[in-house]
Structure formats: structure tokens, C-alpha cells
Coordinates of C-alpha atoms in Angstrom, one line a residue:
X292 CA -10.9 12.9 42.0
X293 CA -9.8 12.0 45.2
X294 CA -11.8 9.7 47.7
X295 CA -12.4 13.0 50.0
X296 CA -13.9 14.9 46.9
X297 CA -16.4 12.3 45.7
X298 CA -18.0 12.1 49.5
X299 CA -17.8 15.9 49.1
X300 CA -19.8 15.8 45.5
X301 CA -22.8 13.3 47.1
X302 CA -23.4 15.4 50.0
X303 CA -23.0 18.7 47.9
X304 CA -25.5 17.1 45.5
X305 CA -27.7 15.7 48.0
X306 CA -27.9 19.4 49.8
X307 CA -28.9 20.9 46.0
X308 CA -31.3 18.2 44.4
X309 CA -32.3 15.8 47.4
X310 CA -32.9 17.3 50.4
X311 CA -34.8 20.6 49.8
X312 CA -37.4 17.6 48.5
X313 CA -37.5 15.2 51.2
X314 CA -41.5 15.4 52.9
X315 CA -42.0 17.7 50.5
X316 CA -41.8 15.9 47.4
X317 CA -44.9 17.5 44.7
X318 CA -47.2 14.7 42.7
X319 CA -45.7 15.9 39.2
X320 CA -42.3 15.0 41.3
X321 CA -43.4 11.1 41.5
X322 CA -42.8 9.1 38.3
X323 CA -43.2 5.4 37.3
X324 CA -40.8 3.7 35.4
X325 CA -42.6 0.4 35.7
X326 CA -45.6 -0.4 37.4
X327 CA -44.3 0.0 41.2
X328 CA -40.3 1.6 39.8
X329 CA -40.9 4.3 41.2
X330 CA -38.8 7.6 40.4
X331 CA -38.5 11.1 41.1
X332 CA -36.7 14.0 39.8
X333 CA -34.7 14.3 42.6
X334 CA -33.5 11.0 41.3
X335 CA -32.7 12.0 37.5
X336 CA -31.6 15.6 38.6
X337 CA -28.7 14.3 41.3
X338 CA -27.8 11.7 38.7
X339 CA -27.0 14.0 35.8
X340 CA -25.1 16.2 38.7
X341 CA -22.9 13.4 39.8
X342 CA -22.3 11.9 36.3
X343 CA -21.3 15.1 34.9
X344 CA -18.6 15.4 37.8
X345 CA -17.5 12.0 37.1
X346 CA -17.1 12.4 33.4
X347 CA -15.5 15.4 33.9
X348 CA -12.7 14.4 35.9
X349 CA -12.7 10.9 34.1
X350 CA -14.0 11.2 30.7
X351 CA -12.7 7.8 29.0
X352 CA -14.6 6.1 32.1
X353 CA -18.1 4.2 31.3
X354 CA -20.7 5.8 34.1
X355 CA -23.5 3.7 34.9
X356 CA -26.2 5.6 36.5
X357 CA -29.7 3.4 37.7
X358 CA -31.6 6.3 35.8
X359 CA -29.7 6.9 32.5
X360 CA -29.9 3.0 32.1
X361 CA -33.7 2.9 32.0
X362 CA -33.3 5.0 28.9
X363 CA -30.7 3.1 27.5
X364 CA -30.0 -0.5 28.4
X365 CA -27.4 -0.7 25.8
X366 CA -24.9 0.6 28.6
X367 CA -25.4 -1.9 30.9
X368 CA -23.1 -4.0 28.0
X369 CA -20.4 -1.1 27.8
X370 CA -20.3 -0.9 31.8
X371 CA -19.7 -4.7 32.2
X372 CA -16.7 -4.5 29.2
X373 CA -14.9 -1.4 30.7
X374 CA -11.7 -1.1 31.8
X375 CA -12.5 1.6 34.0
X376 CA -16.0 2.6 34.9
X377 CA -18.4 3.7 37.9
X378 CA -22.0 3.2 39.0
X379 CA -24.4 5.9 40.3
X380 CA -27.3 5.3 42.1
X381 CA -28.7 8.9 42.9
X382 CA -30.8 8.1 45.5
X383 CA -30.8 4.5 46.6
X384 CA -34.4 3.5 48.4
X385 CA -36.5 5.5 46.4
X386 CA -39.9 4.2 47.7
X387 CA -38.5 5.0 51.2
X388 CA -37.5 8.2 49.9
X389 CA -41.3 9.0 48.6
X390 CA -42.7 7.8 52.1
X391 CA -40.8 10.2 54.1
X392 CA -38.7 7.2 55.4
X393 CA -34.7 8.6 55.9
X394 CA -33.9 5.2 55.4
X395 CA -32.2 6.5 51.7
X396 CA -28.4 7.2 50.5
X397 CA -26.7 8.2 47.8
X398 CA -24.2 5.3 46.0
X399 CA -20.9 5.6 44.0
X400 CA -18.6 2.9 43.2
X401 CA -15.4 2.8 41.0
X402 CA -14.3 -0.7 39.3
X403 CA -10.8 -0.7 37.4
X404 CA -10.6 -4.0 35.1
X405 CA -13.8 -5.7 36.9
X406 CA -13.0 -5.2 40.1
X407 CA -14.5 -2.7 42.6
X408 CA -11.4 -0.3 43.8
X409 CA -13.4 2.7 46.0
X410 CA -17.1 2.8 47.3
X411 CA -18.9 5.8 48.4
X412 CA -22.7 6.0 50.4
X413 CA -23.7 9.2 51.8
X414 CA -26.9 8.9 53.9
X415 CA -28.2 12.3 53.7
X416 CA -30.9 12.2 56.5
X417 CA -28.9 10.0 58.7
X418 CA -25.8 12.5 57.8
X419 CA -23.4 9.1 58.0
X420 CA -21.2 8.3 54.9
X421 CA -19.4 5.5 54.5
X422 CA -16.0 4.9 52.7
X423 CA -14.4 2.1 51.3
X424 CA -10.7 1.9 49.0
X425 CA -9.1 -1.1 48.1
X426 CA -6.5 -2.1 50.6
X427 CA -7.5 0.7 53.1
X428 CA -10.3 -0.5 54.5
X429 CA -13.9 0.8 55.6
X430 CA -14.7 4.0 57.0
X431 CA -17.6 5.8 58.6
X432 CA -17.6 9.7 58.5
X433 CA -20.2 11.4 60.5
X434 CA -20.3 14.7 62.8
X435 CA -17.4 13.0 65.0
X436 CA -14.7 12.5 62.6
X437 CA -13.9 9.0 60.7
X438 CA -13.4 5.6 62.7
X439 CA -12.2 2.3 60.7
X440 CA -14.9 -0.6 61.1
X441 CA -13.9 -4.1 61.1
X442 CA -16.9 -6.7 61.3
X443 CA -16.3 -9.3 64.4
X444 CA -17.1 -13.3 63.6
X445 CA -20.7 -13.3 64.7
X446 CA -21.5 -16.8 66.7
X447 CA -22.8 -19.3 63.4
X448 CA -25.3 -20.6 65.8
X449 CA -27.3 -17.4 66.0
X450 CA -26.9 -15.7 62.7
X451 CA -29.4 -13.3 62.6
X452 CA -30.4 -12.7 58.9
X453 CA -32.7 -10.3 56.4
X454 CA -33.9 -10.7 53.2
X455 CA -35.4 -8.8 50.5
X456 CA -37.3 -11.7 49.4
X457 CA -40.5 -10.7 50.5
X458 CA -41.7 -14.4 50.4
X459 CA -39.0 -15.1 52.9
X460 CA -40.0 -12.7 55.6
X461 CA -40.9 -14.8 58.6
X462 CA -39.0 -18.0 57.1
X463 CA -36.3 -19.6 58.5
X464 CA -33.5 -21.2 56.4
X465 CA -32.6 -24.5 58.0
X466 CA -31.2 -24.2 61.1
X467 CA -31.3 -20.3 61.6
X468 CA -33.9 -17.8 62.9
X469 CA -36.7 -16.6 60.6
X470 CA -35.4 -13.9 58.6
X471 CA -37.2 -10.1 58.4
X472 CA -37.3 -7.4 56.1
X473 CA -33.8 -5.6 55.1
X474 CA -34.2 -1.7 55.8
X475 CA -35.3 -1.4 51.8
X476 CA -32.5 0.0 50.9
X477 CA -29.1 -1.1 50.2
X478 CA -27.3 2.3 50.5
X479 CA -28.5 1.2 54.4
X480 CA -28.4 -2.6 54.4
X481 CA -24.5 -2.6 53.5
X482 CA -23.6 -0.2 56.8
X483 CA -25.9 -1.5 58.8
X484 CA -24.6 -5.3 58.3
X485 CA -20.8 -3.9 58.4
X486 CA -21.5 -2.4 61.8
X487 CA -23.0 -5.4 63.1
X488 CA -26.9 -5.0 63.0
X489 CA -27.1 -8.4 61.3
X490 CA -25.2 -11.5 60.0
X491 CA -26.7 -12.1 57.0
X492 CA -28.7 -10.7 54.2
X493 CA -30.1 -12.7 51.1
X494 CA -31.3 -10.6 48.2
X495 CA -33.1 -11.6 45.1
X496 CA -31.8 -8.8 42.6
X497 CA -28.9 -7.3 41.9
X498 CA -28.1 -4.6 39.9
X499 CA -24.2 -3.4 39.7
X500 CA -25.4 0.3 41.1
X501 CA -27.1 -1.4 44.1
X502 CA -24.1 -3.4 45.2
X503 CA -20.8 -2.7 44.0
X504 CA -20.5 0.0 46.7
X505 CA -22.1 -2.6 49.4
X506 CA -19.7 -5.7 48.3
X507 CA -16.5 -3.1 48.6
X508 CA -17.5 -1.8 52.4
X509 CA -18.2 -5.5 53.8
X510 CA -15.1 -7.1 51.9
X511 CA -12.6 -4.5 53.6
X512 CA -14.5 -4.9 56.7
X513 CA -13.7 -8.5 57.0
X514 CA -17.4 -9.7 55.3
X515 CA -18.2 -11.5 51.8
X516 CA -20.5 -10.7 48.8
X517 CA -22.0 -13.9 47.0
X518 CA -23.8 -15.2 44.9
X519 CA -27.2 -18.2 46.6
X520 CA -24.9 -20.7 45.1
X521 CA -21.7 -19.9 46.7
X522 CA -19.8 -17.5 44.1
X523 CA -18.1 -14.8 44.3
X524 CA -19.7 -12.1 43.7
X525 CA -17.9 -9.9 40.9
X526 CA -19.2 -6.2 39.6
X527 CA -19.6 -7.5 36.0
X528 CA -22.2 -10.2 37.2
X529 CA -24.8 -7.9 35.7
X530 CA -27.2 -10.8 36.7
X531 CA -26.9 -13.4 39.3
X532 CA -30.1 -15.1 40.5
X533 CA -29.5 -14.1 44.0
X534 CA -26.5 -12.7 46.4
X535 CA -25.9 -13.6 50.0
X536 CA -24.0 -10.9 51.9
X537 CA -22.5 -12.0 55.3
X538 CA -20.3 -10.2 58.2
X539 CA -17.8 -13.2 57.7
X540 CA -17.0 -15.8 54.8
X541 CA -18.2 -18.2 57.6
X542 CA -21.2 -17.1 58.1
X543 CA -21.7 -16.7 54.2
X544 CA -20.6 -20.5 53.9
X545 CA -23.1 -21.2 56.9
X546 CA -26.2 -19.7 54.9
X547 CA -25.4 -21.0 51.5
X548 CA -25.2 -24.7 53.3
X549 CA -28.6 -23.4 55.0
X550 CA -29.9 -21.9 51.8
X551 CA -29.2 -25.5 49.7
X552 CA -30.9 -27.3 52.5
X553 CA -34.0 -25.3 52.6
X554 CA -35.8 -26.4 49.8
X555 CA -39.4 -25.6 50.8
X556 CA -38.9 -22.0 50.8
X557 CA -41.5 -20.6 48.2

């Protein structure tokens, strides 16, 4: 498929499965997959949509959707081996999602040997997508056409930083401002840090479908993907204790240093 066609499938599939349910979600609609996981059947239904597309045009491809995994965690281990695989996160922010918030997307990535090659978000209420392809940077698409977005060196003095880390909120690494809440949502987090409305961002998960699209955008924006102690962050890292995304790799080497020197931070 080409990169034009897989924006196309996310907002096709968002129009059919996603939006007619947004405020208008039913109770029977609202599942748990753990205490507090929540998901819905717009969720599961724009997942089996967009999977089936994928397969379709790549069938020897391993597709790893957030959903299908809860059901069967044995593919997390066939994702992380492929050659050539994608991950699907049908609707990214699902609590936001439930609340009425429009702070949700819909996420695609593609990974060819390990790495991350083209990254897909489509923010359905926001109507924004964002692009990214190996070696051709990042794009937003919105009602105006496409422009390219590069990431300018924000000053390491006055790195202003979120976290995920709910524990965190209101803390302040060691020499840096106290960090708030990330929108709650990575398919807006990534866009939001590539266009400049923060520096930083720690997290304390990381699942593949929540941030190979994300590590794609900010790399070919100019920003860096981590891991708390100052890795790279790769797509078959099914499992790092923590990632650090940052509009530059010197502001991601700022708030590593920052992170190792703030050891009271619950």
C-alpha cells in the first residue's frame, strides 16, 4: 500500500467504526480488559478493519494490533522476531475516547528487519494526521494541505517536560521545571512534542503499538526516542522500564543526566 492509502484506510475506518461513537458511546459499548483497561468496540471493530487491510495487501507480514494481543500474547513474540511487521493501535487514548475528550488517534507503524520504516496517526476529532517515512521526513496533513515539520533545538535551560508517570506530576527532575501530565495519549503526545508544545516527555510504559509511530515522527523531525537510561529506543524493545522522548538528542541527553541525578523521585 502506499503511504497515501494507509492515511486514507485510518480516516476511512475512523469515519465507519469511530466516530459515529464518539459522545455517544452505549454502556454495553464500555469494556474492561483489566481493572481500569478500558475498551470499546469501537476499538476491536476498527482494529479487525485495519488489520484485515494490512494482511490483505501484506499477508506474510506479522500485524500487531493492542486488541488482538490481549487475546493472544503469544504474538507479541512473533512481532518482535519478524522480518517485516506492523503495529495497530485502533484508537489510541481510549479513556479520553470514553470521556468525550478528542484528545484520541488512530496509530500505524511499519518495521522492516527491527526498524520502524513509515508511521501513520490520524486524529479523527482534531482531523490532523501525521506522516512519517524513513528518509523523507515528517508530515502534517490537515484541511490546508501537508507542510514538513522539523523540531528547532529548544534552549536546555528551560526544557519544559511531561510525563505519564502520574507520581511525577508536579516534580521536577534536577535542574528543570516540574513536569505535568502528557495529553494521555500518545497518538497526541508524539505531534504535539514534534511541533514544539514541549521538550521532553518521560513515560513509564511502552508498548511497540504506542510508540513505534511516535519514535518514527520525532526521529525524522530532528528529535530522539530513549530508553531512562540512555538507549536507543528500538521497536523490538517489547519492554523497556521507561522511554524519554525529547525534541533534540540534547535535550534527551539533558534529561537522562537530570533523570540519573534525581534520585528522590518516588
Amino acid at each position: 500500500m502506499e503511504t497515501d492509502e494507509v492515511l486514507s484506510l485510518l480516516k476511512d475506518v475512523a469515519e465507519e467504526v469511530i466516530n459515529p461513537r464518539f459522545r455517544a458511546l452505549a454502556a454495553g459499548e464500555i469494556h474492561e480488559k483489566r481493572p481500569g483497561d478500558l475498551v470499546t468496540d469501537a476499538d476491536r471493530e476498527a482494529e479487525v478493519l485495519i488489520t484485515a487491510a494490512l494482511s490483505s495487501a501484506y499477508p506474510d507480514a506479522v500485524v500487531l494490533g493492542e486488541e488482538t494481543f490481549a487475546g493472544d500474547p503469544a504474538l507479541m513474540e512473533r512481532y518482535a522476531v519478524a522480518d517485516h511487521a506492523f503495529t495497530v493501535d485502533p484508537v489510541d487514548g481510549t479513556k479520553n475516547f470514553v470521556h468525550g475528550s478528542k484528545d484520541h488517534a488512530v496509530m500505524v507503524s511499519e518495521t522492516v528487519d527491527g526498524e520502524a520504516v513509515r508511521a501513520w496517526i490520524w486524529q479523527p476529532q482534531h482531523e490532523l494526521g501525521f506522516v512519517a517515512e524513513r528518509g523523507a521526513g515528517t508530515w502534517r496533513h490537515d484541511a490546508d494541505g501537508s507542510r514538513r515539520l522539523t523540531i528547532p533545538e529548544p534552549p536546555s535551560a528551560a526544557l519544559r517536560g511531561r510525563t505519564s508517570r502520574r507520581k511525577w506530576i508536579g516534580q521536577a527532575l534536577d535542574g528543570l521545571e516540574p513536569m505535568t501530565l502528557t495529553w494521555v495519549s500518545c497518538g497526541i503526545d508524539y505531534p504535539k512534542l514534534v511541533e514544539g508544545e514541549a521538550d521532553y516527555i518521560v513515560y513509564a510504559k511502552a508498548a511497540p503499538w504506542d510508540h513505534v509511530p511516535g519514535s518514527l515522527l520525532l526521529s525524522e523531525a530532528g528529535g530522539l526516542l530513549g530508553t531512562t537510561a540512555g538507549v536507543p529506543y528500538s521497536p523490538r524493545d517489547i519492554a523497556p522500564p521507561g522511554l524519554v522522548a525529547a525534541g533534540s538528542p540534547t535535550a534527551y541527553d539533558h534529561v537522562c543526566r537530570a533523570l540519573a541525578a534525581s534520585a528522590h523521585l518516588p
